[in-house]
Short mmCIF file of C-alpha atoms and ligand atoms in Angstrom, two decimals:
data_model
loop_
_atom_site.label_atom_id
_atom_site.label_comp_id
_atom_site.label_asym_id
_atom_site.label_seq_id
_atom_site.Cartn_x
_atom_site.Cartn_y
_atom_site.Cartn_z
CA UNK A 1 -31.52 62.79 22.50
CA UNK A 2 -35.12 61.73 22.92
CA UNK A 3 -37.95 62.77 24.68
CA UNK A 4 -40.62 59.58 24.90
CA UNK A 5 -42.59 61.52 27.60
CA UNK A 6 -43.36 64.38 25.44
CA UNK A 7 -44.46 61.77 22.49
CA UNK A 8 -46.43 59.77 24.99
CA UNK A 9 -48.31 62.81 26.12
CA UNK A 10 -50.06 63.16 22.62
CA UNK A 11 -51.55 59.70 22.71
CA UNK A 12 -52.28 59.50 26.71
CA UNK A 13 -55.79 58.22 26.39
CA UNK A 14 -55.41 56.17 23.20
CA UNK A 15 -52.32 54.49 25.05
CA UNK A 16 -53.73 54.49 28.51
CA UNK A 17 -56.82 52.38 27.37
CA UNK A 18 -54.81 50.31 24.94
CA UNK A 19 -52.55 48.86 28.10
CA UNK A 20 -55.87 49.06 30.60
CA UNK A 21 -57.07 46.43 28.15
CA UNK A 22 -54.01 44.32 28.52
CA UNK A 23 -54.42 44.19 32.19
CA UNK A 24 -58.01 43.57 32.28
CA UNK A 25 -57.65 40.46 30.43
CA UNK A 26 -54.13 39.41 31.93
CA UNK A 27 -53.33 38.14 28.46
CA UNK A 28 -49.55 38.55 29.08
CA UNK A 29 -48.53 36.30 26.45
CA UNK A 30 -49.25 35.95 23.03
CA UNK A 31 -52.49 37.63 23.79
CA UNK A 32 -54.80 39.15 20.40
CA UNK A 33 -52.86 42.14 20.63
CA UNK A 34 -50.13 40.25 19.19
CA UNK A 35 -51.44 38.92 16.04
CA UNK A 36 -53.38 42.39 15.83
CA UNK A 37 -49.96 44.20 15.53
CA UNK A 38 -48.46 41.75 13.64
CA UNK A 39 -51.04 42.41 11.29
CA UNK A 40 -50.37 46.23 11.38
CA UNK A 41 -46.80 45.19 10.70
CA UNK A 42 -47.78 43.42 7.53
CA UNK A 43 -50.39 46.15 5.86
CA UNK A 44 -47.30 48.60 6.91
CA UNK A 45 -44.54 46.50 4.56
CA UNK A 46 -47.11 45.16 1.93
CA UNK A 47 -45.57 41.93 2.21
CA UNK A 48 -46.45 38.43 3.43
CA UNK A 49 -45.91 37.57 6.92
CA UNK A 50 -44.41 39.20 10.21
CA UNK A 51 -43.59 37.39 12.98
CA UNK A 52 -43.14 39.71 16.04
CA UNK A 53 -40.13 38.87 18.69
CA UNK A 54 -38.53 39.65 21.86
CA UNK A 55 -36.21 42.57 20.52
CA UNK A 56 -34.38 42.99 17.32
CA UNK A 57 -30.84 40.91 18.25
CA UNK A 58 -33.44 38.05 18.58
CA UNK A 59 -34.84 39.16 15.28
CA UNK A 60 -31.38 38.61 13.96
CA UNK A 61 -30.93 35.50 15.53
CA UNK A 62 -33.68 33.92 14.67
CA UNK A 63 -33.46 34.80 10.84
CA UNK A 64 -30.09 32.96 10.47
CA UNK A 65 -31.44 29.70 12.89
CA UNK A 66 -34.61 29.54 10.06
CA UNK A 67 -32.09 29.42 7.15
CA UNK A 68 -30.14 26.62 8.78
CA UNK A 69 -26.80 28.59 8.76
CA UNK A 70 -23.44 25.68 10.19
CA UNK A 71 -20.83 26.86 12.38
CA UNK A 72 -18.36 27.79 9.99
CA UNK A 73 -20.43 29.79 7.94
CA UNK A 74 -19.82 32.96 6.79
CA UNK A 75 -21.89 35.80 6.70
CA UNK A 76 -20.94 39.37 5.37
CA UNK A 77 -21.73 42.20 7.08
CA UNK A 78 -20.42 45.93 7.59
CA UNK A 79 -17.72 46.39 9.91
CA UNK A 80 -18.71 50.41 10.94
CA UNK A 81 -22.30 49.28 13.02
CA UNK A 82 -23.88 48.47 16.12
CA UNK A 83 -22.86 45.10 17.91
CA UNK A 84 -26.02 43.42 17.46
CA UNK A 85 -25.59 41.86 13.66
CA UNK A 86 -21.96 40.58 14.59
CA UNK A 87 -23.19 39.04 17.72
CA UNK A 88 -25.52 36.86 16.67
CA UNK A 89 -23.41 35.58 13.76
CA UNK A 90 -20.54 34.95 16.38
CA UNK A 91 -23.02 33.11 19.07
CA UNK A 92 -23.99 30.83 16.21
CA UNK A 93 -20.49 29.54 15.29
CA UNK A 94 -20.60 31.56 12.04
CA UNK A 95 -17.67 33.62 10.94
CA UNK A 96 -18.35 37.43 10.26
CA UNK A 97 -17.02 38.71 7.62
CA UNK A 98 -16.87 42.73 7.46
CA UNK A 99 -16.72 44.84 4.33
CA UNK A 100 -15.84 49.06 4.87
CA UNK A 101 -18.68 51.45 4.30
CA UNK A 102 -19.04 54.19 2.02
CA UNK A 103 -18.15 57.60 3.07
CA UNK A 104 -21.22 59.57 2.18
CA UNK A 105 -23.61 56.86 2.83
CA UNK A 106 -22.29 55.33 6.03
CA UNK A 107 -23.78 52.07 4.49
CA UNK A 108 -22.14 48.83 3.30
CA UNK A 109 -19.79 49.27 0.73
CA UNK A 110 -21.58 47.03 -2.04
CA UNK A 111 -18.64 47.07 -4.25
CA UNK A 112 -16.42 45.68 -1.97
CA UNK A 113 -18.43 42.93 -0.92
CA UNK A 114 -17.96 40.38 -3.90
CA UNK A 115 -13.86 39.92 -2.98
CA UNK A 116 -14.89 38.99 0.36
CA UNK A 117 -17.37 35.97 -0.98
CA UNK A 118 -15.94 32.40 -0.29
CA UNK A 119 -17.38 29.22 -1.06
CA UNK A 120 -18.55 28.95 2.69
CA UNK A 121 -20.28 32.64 2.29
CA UNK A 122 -23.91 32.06 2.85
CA UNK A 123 -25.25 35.73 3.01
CA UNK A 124 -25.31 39.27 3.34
CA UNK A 125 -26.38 41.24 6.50
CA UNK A 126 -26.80 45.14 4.90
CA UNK A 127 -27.48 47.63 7.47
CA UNK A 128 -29.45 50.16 6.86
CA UNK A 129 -28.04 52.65 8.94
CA UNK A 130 -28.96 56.22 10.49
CA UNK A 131 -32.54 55.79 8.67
CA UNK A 132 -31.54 55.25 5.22
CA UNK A 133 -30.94 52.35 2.87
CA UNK A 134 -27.96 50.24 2.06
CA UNK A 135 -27.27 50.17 -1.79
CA UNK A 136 -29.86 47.00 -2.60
CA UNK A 137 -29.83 47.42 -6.14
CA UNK A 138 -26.90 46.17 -6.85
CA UNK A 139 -26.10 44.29 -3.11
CA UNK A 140 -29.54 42.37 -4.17
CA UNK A 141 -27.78 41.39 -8.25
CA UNK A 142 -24.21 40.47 -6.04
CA UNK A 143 -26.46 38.06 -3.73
CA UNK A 144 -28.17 36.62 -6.85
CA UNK A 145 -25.08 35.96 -8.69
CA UNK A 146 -23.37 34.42 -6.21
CA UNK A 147 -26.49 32.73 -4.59
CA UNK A 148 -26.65 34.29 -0.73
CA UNK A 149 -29.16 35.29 1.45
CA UNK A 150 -29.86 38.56 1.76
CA UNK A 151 -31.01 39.47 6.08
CA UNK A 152 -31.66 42.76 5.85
CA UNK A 153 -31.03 44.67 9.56
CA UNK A 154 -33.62 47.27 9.31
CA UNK A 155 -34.08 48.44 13.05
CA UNK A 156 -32.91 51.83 12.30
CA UNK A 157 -34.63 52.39 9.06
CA UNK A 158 -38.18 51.17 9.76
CA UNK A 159 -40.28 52.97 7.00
CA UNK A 160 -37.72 53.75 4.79
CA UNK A 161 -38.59 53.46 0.95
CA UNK A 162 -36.46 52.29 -1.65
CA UNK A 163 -36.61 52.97 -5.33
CA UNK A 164 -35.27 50.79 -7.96
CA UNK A 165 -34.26 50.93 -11.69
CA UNK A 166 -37.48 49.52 -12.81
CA UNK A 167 -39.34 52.14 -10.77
CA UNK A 168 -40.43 49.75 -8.05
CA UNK A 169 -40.50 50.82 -4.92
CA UNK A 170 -40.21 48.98 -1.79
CA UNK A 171 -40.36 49.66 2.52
CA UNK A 172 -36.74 48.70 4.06
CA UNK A 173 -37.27 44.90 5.55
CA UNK A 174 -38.83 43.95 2.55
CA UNK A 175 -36.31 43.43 -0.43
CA UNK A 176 -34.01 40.67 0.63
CA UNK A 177 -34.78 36.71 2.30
CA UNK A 178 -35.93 38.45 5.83
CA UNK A 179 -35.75 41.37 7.15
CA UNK A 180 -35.34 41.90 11.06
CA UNK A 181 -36.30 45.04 12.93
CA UNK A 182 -36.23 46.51 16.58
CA UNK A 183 -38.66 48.25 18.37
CA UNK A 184 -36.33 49.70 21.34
CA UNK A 185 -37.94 52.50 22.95
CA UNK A 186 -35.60 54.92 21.12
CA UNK A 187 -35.96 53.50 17.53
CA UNK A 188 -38.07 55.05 14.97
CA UNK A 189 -41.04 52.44 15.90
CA UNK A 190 -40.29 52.18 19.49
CA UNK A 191 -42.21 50.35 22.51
CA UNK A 192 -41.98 50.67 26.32
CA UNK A 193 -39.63 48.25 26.44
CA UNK A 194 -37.92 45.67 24.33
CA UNK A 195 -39.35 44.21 20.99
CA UNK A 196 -38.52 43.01 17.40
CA UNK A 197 -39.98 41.35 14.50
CA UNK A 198 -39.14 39.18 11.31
CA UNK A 199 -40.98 39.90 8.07
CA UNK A 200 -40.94 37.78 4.57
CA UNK A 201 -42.31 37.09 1.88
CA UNK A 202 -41.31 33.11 2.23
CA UNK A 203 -44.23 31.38 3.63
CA UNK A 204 -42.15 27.94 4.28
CA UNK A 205 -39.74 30.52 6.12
CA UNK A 206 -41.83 32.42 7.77
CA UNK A 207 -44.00 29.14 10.08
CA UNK A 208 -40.04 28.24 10.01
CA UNK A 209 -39.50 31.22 12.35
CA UNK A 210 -42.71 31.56 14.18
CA UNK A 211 -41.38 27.82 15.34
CA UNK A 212 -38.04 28.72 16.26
CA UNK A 213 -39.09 31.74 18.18
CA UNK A 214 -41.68 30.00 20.49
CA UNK A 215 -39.57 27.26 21.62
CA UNK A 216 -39.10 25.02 18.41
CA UNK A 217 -42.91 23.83 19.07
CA UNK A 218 -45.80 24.07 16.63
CA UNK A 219 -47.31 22.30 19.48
CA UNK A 220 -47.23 23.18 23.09
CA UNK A 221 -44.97 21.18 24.09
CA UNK A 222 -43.59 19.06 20.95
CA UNK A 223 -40.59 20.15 20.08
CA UNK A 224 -39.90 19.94 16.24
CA UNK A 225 -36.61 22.02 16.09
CA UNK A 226 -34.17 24.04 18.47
CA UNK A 227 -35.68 27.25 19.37
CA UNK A 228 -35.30 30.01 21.56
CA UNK A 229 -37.89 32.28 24.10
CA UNK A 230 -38.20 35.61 22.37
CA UNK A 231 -41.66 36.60 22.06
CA UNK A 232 -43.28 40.22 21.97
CA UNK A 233 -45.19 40.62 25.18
CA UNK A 234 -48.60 41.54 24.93
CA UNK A 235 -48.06 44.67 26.74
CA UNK A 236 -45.61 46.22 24.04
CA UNK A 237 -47.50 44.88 20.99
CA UNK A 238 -50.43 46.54 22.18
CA UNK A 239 -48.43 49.57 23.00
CA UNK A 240 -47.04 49.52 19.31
CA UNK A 241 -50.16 49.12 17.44
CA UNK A 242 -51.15 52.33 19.29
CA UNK A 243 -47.41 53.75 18.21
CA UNK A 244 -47.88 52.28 14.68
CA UNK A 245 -50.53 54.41 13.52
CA UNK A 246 -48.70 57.14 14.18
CA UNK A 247 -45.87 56.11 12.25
CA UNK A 248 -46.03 58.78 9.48
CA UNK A 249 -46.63 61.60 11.10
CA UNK A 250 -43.22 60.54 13.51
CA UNK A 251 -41.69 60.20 10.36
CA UNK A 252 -42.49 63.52 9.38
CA UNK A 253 -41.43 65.03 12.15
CA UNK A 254 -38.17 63.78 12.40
CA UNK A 255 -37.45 64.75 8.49
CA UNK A 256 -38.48 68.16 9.32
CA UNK A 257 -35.57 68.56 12.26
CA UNK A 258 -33.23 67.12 9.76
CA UNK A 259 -34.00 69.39 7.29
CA UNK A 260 -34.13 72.54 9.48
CA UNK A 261 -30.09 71.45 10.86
CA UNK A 262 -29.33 70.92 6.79
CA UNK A 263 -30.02 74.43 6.23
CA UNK A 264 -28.82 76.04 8.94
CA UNK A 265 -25.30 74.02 8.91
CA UNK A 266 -25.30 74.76 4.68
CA UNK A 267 -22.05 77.27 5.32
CA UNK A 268 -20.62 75.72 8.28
CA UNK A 269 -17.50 74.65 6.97
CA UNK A 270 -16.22 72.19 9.97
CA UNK A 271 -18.95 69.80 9.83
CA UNK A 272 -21.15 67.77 6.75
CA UNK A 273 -24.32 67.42 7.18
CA UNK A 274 -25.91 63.80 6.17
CA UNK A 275 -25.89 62.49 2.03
CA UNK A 276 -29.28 62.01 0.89
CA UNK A 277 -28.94 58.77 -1.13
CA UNK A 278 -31.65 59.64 -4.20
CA UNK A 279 -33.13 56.17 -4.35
CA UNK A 280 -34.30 55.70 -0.65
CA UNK A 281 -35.59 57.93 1.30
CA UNK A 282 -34.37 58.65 4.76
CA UNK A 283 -36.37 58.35 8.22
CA UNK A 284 -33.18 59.98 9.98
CA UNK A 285 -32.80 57.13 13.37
CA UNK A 286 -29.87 59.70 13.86
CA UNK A 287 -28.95 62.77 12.69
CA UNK A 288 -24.80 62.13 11.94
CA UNK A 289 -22.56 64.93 11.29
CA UNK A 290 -18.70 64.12 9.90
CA UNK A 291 -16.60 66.80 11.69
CA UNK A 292 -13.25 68.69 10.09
CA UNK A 293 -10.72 69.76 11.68
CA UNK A 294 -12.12 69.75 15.05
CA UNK A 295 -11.50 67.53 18.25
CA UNK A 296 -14.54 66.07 18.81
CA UNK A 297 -14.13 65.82 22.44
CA UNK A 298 -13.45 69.52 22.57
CA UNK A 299 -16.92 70.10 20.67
CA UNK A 300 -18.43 67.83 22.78
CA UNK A 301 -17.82 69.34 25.64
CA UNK A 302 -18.60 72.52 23.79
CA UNK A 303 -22.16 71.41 23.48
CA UNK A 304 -22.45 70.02 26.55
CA UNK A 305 -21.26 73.01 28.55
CA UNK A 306 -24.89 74.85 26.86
CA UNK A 307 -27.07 71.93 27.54
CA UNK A 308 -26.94 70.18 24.29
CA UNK A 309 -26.37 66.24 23.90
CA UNK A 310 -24.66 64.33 21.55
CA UNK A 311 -23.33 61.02 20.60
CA UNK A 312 -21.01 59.34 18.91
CA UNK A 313 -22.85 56.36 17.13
CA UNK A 314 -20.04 54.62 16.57
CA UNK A 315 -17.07 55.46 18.43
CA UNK A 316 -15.24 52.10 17.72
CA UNK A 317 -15.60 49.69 14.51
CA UNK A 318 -16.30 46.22 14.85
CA UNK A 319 -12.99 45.05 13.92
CA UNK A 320 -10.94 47.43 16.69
CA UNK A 321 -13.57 45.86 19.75
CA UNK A 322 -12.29 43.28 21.75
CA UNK A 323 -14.76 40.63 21.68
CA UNK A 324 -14.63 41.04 17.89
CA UNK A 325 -10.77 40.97 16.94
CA UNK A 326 -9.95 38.61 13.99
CA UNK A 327 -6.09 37.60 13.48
CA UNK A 328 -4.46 39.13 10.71
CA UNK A 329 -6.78 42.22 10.96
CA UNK A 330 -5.27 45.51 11.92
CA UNK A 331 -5.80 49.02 11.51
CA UNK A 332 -6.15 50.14 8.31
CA UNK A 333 -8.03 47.27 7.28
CA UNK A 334 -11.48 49.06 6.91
CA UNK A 335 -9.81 53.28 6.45
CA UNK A 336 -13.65 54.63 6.06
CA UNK A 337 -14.60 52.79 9.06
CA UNK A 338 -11.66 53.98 11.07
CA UNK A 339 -11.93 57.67 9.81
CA UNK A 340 -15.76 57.51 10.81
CA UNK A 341 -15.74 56.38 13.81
CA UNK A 342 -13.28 59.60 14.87
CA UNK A 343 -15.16 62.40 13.11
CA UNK A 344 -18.66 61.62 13.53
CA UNK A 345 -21.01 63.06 15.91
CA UNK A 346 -25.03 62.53 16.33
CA UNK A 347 -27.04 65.65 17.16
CA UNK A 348 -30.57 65.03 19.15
CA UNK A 349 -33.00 64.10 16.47
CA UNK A 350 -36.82 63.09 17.86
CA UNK A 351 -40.71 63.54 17.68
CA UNK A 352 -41.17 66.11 19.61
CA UNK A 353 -38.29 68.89 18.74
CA UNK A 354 -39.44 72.01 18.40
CA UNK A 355 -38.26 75.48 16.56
CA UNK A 356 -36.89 77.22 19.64
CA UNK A 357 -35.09 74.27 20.50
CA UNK A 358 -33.58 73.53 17.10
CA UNK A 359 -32.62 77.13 16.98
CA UNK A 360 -31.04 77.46 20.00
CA UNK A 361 -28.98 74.24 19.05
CA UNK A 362 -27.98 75.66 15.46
CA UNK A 363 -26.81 78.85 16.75
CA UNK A 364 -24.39 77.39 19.03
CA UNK A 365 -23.41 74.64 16.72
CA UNK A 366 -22.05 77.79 14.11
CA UNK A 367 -20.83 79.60 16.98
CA UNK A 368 -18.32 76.99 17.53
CA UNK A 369 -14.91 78.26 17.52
CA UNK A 370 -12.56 74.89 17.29
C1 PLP B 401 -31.06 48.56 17.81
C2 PLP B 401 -30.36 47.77 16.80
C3 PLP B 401 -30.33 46.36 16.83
C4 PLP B 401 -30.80 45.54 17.99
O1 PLP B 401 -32.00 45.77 18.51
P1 PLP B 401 -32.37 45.37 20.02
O2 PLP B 401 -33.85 45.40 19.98
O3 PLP B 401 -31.78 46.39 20.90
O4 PLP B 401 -31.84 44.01 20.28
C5 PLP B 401 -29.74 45.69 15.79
N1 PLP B 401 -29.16 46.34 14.78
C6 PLP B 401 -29.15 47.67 14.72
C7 PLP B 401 -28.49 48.33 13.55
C8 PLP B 401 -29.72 48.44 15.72
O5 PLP B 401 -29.67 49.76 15.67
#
């Protein structure tokens, strides 16, 4: 599904010297690579500030410690996504609160979202998933109105652009209160390791998190609020400020394999390829297919009997998983979710796919005989 040794091979030297350096000055923590990337993070985004962390749950974490969220609070999110965004809302005593996604999209349903807004709401978590943006145009006017915070979960879209009415346009992490990203090997913007980040355009918010992430201390050693350990080694900032300039060209690549499996699947009739929403654009974390008419474990094992991986990203919505089980909450709560999470099916998407290999994958995938 991804092949970090072939990436790393293009960059050898650059990366080799860039972690040499790291070494040489044992700077383990919060060494200058740190505020280097950080500033790499924030000429990316064109916004304010970025605060780097220990991975993107943290990220999460942190955002909704800095805006003060109570137990009790509730905090909207979508219901077909990875664990990570209900997690952190549950560890803090808040109450999630999912909302169905749209069909095409896979993203928050934003229409849905206002009948689920209670005088205890506090905000919004959209997730912007696969690589492409949630609806913020009008998810941004429904947090307005109703006067939430917007966190914006971004670590599978890092890059994306979004377009608005007025002909603004805008990088994902950027349009709501924060927006939290991950750098997990795999994602888009990946280290060797784990990593996250914060960014804003809130300057009061933004020491507010840089606080909470290093201990609640401005000071070493004065402790001004509750915080947590979750900083970015120096290691993996230095390894993503070497990753970071790259960033476009990754970008590119990965567009090109999606576009290459959108052609070739254009007559398969048991599968649909991904919806390109027109107002972002989309950086493809994953490459999802929605399967019909066909067992999906049969076409798995299809693809895996020539050598070809897949997975199923995600096989079970938040509201069907144990840990995550709200009374009164059954099937057929979230139908999208439900149907999703049996009929879709990720194909490898990464840097360093090339022709012979997408090929080869395509003409099995339309050889396929449910
Ligand atoms: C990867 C991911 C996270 C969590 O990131 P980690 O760095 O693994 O903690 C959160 N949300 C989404 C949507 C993700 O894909």
């Amino acid at each position: 599904m991804v092949d970090l040794h072939g990436q790393y091979q293009h960059i050898k030297s650059e990366m080799d010297q860039a972690i040499q350096e790291v070494i040489d000055t044992t700077a383990f923590i919060k060494g200058p690579q740190v505020s280097r990337f950080e500033k790499s993070l924030l000429d990316f985004h064109n916004d304010a500030y970025a605060i780097t962390c220990g991975n993107g749950t943290d990220a999460l974490q942190i955002a909704m410690m800095a805006l003060d969220f109570k137990p009790g609070d509730e905090v909207i999110l979508p219901v077909f996504t990875y664990v990570a965004t209900a997690e952190v809302i549950a560890l803090l005593g808040l109450k999630p609160v999912f909302v169905d996604v749209k069909e095409d999209t896979f993203n928050l349903d934003v229409d849905q979202v206002e009948s689920k807004i209670t005088p205890k709401t506090v905000a919004i978590v959209p997730v912007h998933l696969f690589g492409q943006c949630a609806d913020m145009e009008s998810l941004l006017a429904v947090a307005e109105r109703n006067k939430l915070f917007v966190i914006e979960d971004y670590a599978q879209a890092f890059g994306a652009q979004y377009t608005f009415k007025d002909g603004s346009v805008k990088k994902a992490g950027t349009m709501g209160t924060i927006g939290c990203t991950s750098f997990f090997p795999s994602k888009n913007l990946g280290c060797y390791g784990d990593g996250g980040a914060l960014v804003t355009n809130d300057k009061a918010l933004a020491e507010k998190i840089r606080i909470i992430s290093n201990h609640g201390q401005r000071v070493k050693y004065y402790h001004d609020l509750i915080g947590v350990n979750s900083r970015l080694d120096t290691l993996q900032a230095a390894i993503l400020d070497v990753k970071i300039k790259h960033i476009k060209s990754y970008e590119s690549n990965r567009q090109a394999v999606a576009d290459f499996y959108d052609k070739e699947f254009s007559e398969t009739t048991f599968l649909t390829t991904p919806f390109r929403n027109s107002k972002s654009t989309h950086v493809f974390h994953q490459y999802t297919l929605k399967l019909k008419g066909v067992d999906r474990d049969h076409f798995r094992q299809y693809l895996e009997s020539h050598g070809i991986p897949s997975m199923v990203y995600y096989p079970v919505p938040l509201h069907f998983q144990k840990a995550y089980q709200i009374s009164g909450i059954g099937k057929g709560a979230f139908p999208i979710s439900e149907k999703l999470s049996e009929n879709v099916i990720s194909l490898p998407i990464h840097t360093e796919m090339d022709n012979d290999q997408l090929f080869y994958i395509c003409e099995k995938i339309k050889k396929y005989k449910a």
